[in-house]
């Protein structure tokens, strides 16, 4: 299952480019204050009506008789299918003394690091997609 419970939009952290942070299990709020980030709605679905042309079909395989189906409308919901593949962006890991969680992002790792330094709730270390540890991030206000 590649669905994310939360997709946060990270604004640009000047001069670093922002993007989206994909939080598959809803763990980012343990590490940082996410109230300032906009939470993208994961379901962008909308109702639509599609026209089905008149056609004929056989009631069963190899039938010699065809029945006619008149033209009609079909109600469908568009935009709710999920990818079966991996989440977009590069993975990164946050590890505190108690927790270790994985996330992905389309932002630069520098932008994520800069944002985390200003919003950290606990002390932790950020590891980039290739396992490089960044300087430890301490909780804002002295926390954990």
PDB file of C-alpha atoms in Angstrom:
ATOM      1  CA  UNK A   1       0.000   0.000   0.000  1.00  0.00           C
ATOM      2  CA  UNK A   2       1.630   3.246  -1.133  1.00  0.00           C
ATOM      3  CA  UNK A   3      -0.996   5.592   0.245  1.00  0.00           C
ATOM      4  CA  UNK A   4       0.094   8.330   2.623  1.00  0.00           C
ATOM      5  CA  UNK A   5      -1.956   9.462   5.570  1.00  0.00           C
ATOM      6  CA  UNK A   6      -0.493  12.954   5.275  1.00  0.00           C
ATOM      7  CA  UNK A   7       1.070  14.918   2.442  1.00  0.00           C
ATOM      8  CA  UNK A   8       2.517  18.183   3.727  1.00  0.00           C
ATOM      9  CA  UNK A   9       3.444  21.075   1.453  1.00  0.00           C
ATOM     10  CA  UNK A  10       6.787  22.479   2.581  1.00  0.00           C
ATOM     11  CA  UNK A  11       7.305  26.084   1.415  1.00  0.00           C
ATOM     12  CA  UNK A  12      10.664  27.228   0.094  1.00  0.00           C
ATOM     13  CA  UNK A  13      13.252  27.631   2.849  1.00  0.00           C
ATOM     14  CA  UNK A  14      15.256  30.413   1.243  1.00  0.00           C
ATOM     15  CA  UNK A  15      17.478  29.694  -0.651  1.00  0.00           C
ATOM     16  CA  UNK A  16      16.427  26.000  -0.693  1.00  0.00           C
ATOM     17  CA  UNK A  17      13.569  24.700  -2.806  1.00  0.00           C
ATOM     18  CA  UNK A  18      10.502  23.380  -0.979  1.00  0.00           C
ATOM     19  CA  UNK A  19       8.202  20.571  -2.058  1.00  0.00           C
ATOM     20  CA  UNK A  20       6.011  17.902  -0.497  1.00  0.00           C
ATOM     21  CA  UNK A  21       6.736  15.657   2.475  1.00  0.00           C
ATOM     22  CA  UNK A  22       4.998  12.279   2.283  1.00  0.00           C
ATOM     23  CA  UNK A  23       4.213  10.901   5.733  1.00  0.00           C
ATOM     24  CA  UNK A  24       2.876   7.409   5.142  1.00  0.00           C
ATOM     25  CA  UNK A  25       1.994   6.557   8.744  1.00  0.00           C
ATOM     26  CA  UNK A  26       1.362   9.979  10.314  1.00  0.00           C
ATOM     27  CA  UNK A  27       4.610  10.142  12.302  1.00  0.00           C
ATOM     28  CA  UNK A  28       6.023  13.537  11.314  1.00  0.00           C
ATOM     29  CA  UNK A  29       4.121  15.385  14.033  1.00  0.00           C
ATOM     30  CA  UNK A  30       6.061  13.402  16.670  1.00  0.00           C
ATOM     31  CA  UNK A  31       9.301  14.984  15.451  1.00  0.00           C
ATOM     32  CA  UNK A  32       8.191  18.486  14.443  1.00  0.00           C
ATOM     33  CA  UNK A  33       5.364  20.999  14.695  1.00  0.00           C
ATOM     34  CA  UNK A  34       3.454  20.574  11.430  1.00  0.00           C
ATOM     35  CA  UNK A  35       0.689  23.112  12.124  1.00  0.00           C
ATOM     36  CA  UNK A  36       2.329  25.734   9.869  1.00  0.00           C
ATOM     37  CA  UNK A  37       2.456  23.350   6.898  1.00  0.00           C
ATOM     38  CA  UNK A  38      -0.538  23.036   4.644  1.00  0.00           C
ATOM     39  CA  UNK A  39      -1.858  19.486   4.625  1.00  0.00           C
ATOM     40  CA  UNK A  40      -2.685  18.518   1.060  1.00  0.00           C
ATOM     41  CA  UNK A  41      -5.897  16.564   0.746  1.00  0.00           C
ATOM     42  CA  UNK A  42      -4.871  13.098  -0.339  1.00  0.00           C
ATOM     43  CA  UNK A  43      -8.108  12.486  -2.236  1.00  0.00           C
ATOM     44  CA  UNK A  44      -8.664  14.910  -5.079  1.00  0.00           C
ATOM     45  CA  UNK A  45     -11.672  13.025  -6.385  1.00  0.00           C
ATOM     46  CA  UNK A  46     -14.619  14.543  -8.200  1.00  0.00           C
ATOM     47  CA  UNK A  47     -17.896  13.201  -9.554  1.00  0.00           C
ATOM     48  CA  UNK A  48     -18.313  12.926 -13.292  1.00  0.00           C
ATOM     49  CA  UNK A  49     -20.945  11.664 -15.731  1.00  0.00           C
ATOM     50  CA  UNK A  50     -19.746   9.691 -18.749  1.00  0.00           C
ATOM     51  CA  UNK A  51     -21.847   8.850 -21.760  1.00  0.00           C
ATOM     52  CA  UNK A  52     -21.920   5.187 -22.827  1.00  0.00           C
ATOM     53  CA  UNK A  53     -22.674   4.665 -26.538  1.00  0.00           C
ATOM     54  CA  UNK A  54     -25.355   2.265 -27.721  1.00  0.00           C
ATOM     55  CA  UNK A  55     -23.845  -1.123 -28.403  1.00  0.00           C
ATOM     56  CA  UNK A  56     -24.611  -4.820 -28.604  1.00  0.00           C
ATOM     57  CA  UNK A  57     -23.285  -7.668 -26.515  1.00  0.00           C
ATOM     58  CA  UNK A  58     -23.676 -11.388 -26.138  1.00  0.00           C
ATOM     59  CA  UNK A  59     -25.322 -12.675 -22.948  1.00  0.00           C
ATOM     60  CA  UNK A  60     -22.638 -15.362 -22.563  1.00  0.00           C
ATOM     61  CA  UNK A  61     -19.498 -16.615 -24.301  1.00  0.00           C
ATOM     62  CA  UNK A  62     -20.032 -18.114 -27.794  1.00  0.00           C
ATOM     63  CA  UNK A  63     -23.688 -17.100 -27.792  1.00  0.00           C
ATOM     64  CA  UNK A  64     -25.288 -16.778 -31.226  1.00  0.00           C
ATOM     65  CA  UNK A  65     -27.772 -14.171 -29.995  1.00  0.00           C
ATOM     66  CA  UNK A  66     -26.840 -10.540 -29.330  1.00  0.00           C
ATOM     67  CA  UNK A  67     -28.788  -8.078 -27.258  1.00  0.00           C
ATOM     68  CA  UNK A  68     -28.817  -4.333 -27.839  1.00  0.00           C
ATOM     69  CA  UNK A  69     -27.820  -1.956 -25.042  1.00  0.00           C
ATOM     70  CA  UNK A  70     -29.217   1.561 -25.475  1.00  0.00           C
ATOM     71  CA  UNK A  71     -27.155   4.712 -24.978  1.00  0.00           C
ATOM     72  CA  UNK A  72     -27.018   5.738 -21.308  1.00  0.00           C
ATOM     73  CA  UNK A  73     -25.036   7.746 -18.751  1.00  0.00           C
ATOM     74  CA  UNK A  74     -22.712   6.324 -16.115  1.00  0.00           C
ATOM     75  CA  UNK A  75     -21.809   8.107 -12.866  1.00  0.00           C
ATOM     76  CA  UNK A  76     -18.128   7.766 -11.953  1.00  0.00           C
ATOM     77  CA  UNK A  77     -15.706   9.228  -9.434  1.00  0.00           C
ATOM     78  CA  UNK A  78     -12.476  10.448 -11.059  1.00  0.00           C
ATOM     79  CA  UNK A  79      -9.075  11.150  -9.510  1.00  0.00           C
ATOM     80  CA  UNK A  80      -9.119   8.686  -6.612  1.00  0.00           C
ATOM     81  CA  UNK A  81      -6.926   5.926  -7.997  1.00  0.00           C
ATOM     82  CA  UNK A  82      -3.666   5.422  -6.190  1.00  0.00           C
ATOM     83  CA  UNK A  83      -0.337   4.438  -7.621  1.00  0.00           C
ATOM     84  CA  UNK A  84       0.851   0.966  -6.748  1.00  0.00           C
ATOM     85  CA  UNK A  85       4.438   2.177  -6.951  1.00  0.00           C
ATOM     86  CA  UNK A  86       6.686   3.881  -4.467  1.00  0.00           C
ATOM     87  CA  UNK A  87       6.032   7.316  -3.027  1.00  0.00           C
ATOM     88  CA  UNK A  88       7.539  10.160  -5.058  1.00  0.00           C
ATOM     89  CA  UNK A  89      10.713  11.953  -4.045  1.00  0.00           C
ATOM     90  CA  UNK A  90      13.764  10.904  -2.069  1.00  0.00           C
ATOM     91  CA  UNK A  91      13.533   9.012   1.214  1.00  0.00           C
ATOM     92  CA  UNK A  92      14.925  10.394   4.461  1.00  0.00           C
ATOM     93  CA  UNK A  93      14.955   9.081   8.018  1.00  0.00           C
ATOM     94  CA  UNK A  94      14.447  10.814  11.360  1.00  0.00           C
ATOM     95  CA  UNK A  95      15.873   9.022  14.410  1.00  0.00           C
ATOM     96  CA  UNK A  96      15.414  10.116  18.016  1.00  0.00           C
ATOM     97  CA  UNK A  97      16.443   8.220  21.132  1.00  0.00           C
ATOM     98  CA  UNK A  98      13.095   6.354  21.055  1.00  0.00           C
ATOM     99  CA  UNK A  99      11.830   6.420  17.466  1.00  0.00           C
ATOM    100  CA  UNK A 100      13.162   5.866  13.953  1.00  0.00           C
ATOM    101  CA  UNK A 101      10.809   6.754  11.089  1.00  0.00           C
ATOM    102  CA  UNK A 102      11.081   6.995   7.296  1.00  0.00           C
ATOM    103  CA  UNK A 103       9.543   9.657   5.059  1.00  0.00           C
ATOM    104  CA  UNK A 104       9.919  10.818   1.452  1.00  0.00           C
ATOM    105  CA  UNK A 105      10.125  14.321   0.059  1.00  0.00           C
ATOM    106  CA  UNK A 106      10.210  16.160  -3.251  1.00  0.00           C
ATOM    107  CA  UNK A 107      11.880  19.121  -1.530  1.00  0.00           C
ATOM    108  CA  UNK A 108      15.630  19.394  -1.190  1.00  0.00           C
ATOM    109  CA  UNK A 109      17.056  17.726   1.913  1.00  0.00           C
ATOM    110  CA  UNK A 110      18.570  21.103   2.835  1.00  0.00           C
ATOM    111  CA  UNK A 111      15.084  22.651   2.871  1.00  0.00           C
ATOM    112  CA  UNK A 112      13.769  19.822   5.067  1.00  0.00           C
ATOM    113  CA  UNK A 113      16.733  20.193   7.448  1.00  0.00           C
ATOM    114  CA  UNK A 114      16.286  23.980   7.658  1.00  0.00           C
ATOM    115  CA  UNK A 115      12.557  23.611   8.388  1.00  0.00           C
ATOM    116  CA  UNK A 116      13.129  20.868  10.999  1.00  0.00           C
ATOM    117  CA  UNK A 117      15.669  23.032  12.882  1.00  0.00           C
ATOM    118  CA  UNK A 118      12.947  25.654  13.471  1.00  0.00           C
ATOM    119  CA  UNK A 119      10.090  23.281  14.364  1.00  0.00           C
ATOM    120  CA  UNK A 120      11.645  20.303  16.197  1.00  0.00           C
ATOM    121  CA  UNK A 121       9.678  18.904  19.161  1.00  0.00           C
ATOM    122  CA  UNK A 122      12.313  16.346  20.219  1.00  0.00           C
ATOM    123  CA  UNK A 123      16.053  15.860  19.705  1.00  0.00           C
ATOM    124  CA  UNK A 124      16.829  13.727  16.651  1.00  0.00           C
ATOM    125  CA  UNK A 125      19.164  13.147  13.695  1.00  0.00           C
ATOM    126  CA  UNK A 126      18.211  13.471  10.024  1.00  0.00           C
ATOM    127  CA  UNK A 127      19.632  10.877   7.620  1.00  0.00           C
ATOM    128  CA  UNK A 128      19.473  11.569   3.869  1.00  0.00           C
ATOM    129  CA  UNK A 129      18.524   9.060   1.167  1.00  0.00           C
ATOM    130  CA  UNK A 130      22.102   7.749   0.977  1.00  0.00           C
ATOM    131  CA  UNK A 131      22.470   7.358   4.762  1.00  0.00           C
ATOM    132  CA  UNK A 132      24.444  10.541   5.408  1.00  0.00           C
ATOM    133  CA  UNK A 133      23.735  11.865   8.906  1.00  0.00           C
ATOM    134  CA  UNK A 134      23.221  15.601   9.321  1.00  0.00           C
ATOM    135  CA  UNK A 135      24.124  17.582  12.438  1.00  0.00           C
ATOM    136  CA  UNK A 136      21.789  16.624  15.318  1.00  0.00           C
ATOM    137  CA  UNK A 137      18.650  18.735  15.558  1.00  0.00           C
ATOM    138  CA  UNK A 138      17.687  19.854  19.044  1.00  0.00           C
ATOM    139  CA  UNK A 139      14.138  20.513  20.189  1.00  0.00           C
ATOM    140  CA  UNK A 140      12.990  24.115  19.975  1.00  0.00           C
ATOM    141  CA  UNK A 141      12.540  25.341  23.565  1.00  0.00           C
ATOM    142  CA  UNK A 142      14.678  22.609  25.103  1.00  0.00           C
ATOM    143  CA  UNK A 143      12.195  19.655  24.786  1.00  0.00           C
ATOM    144  CA  UNK A 144      13.356  16.003  24.828  1.00  0.00           C
TER     145      UNK A 144
END
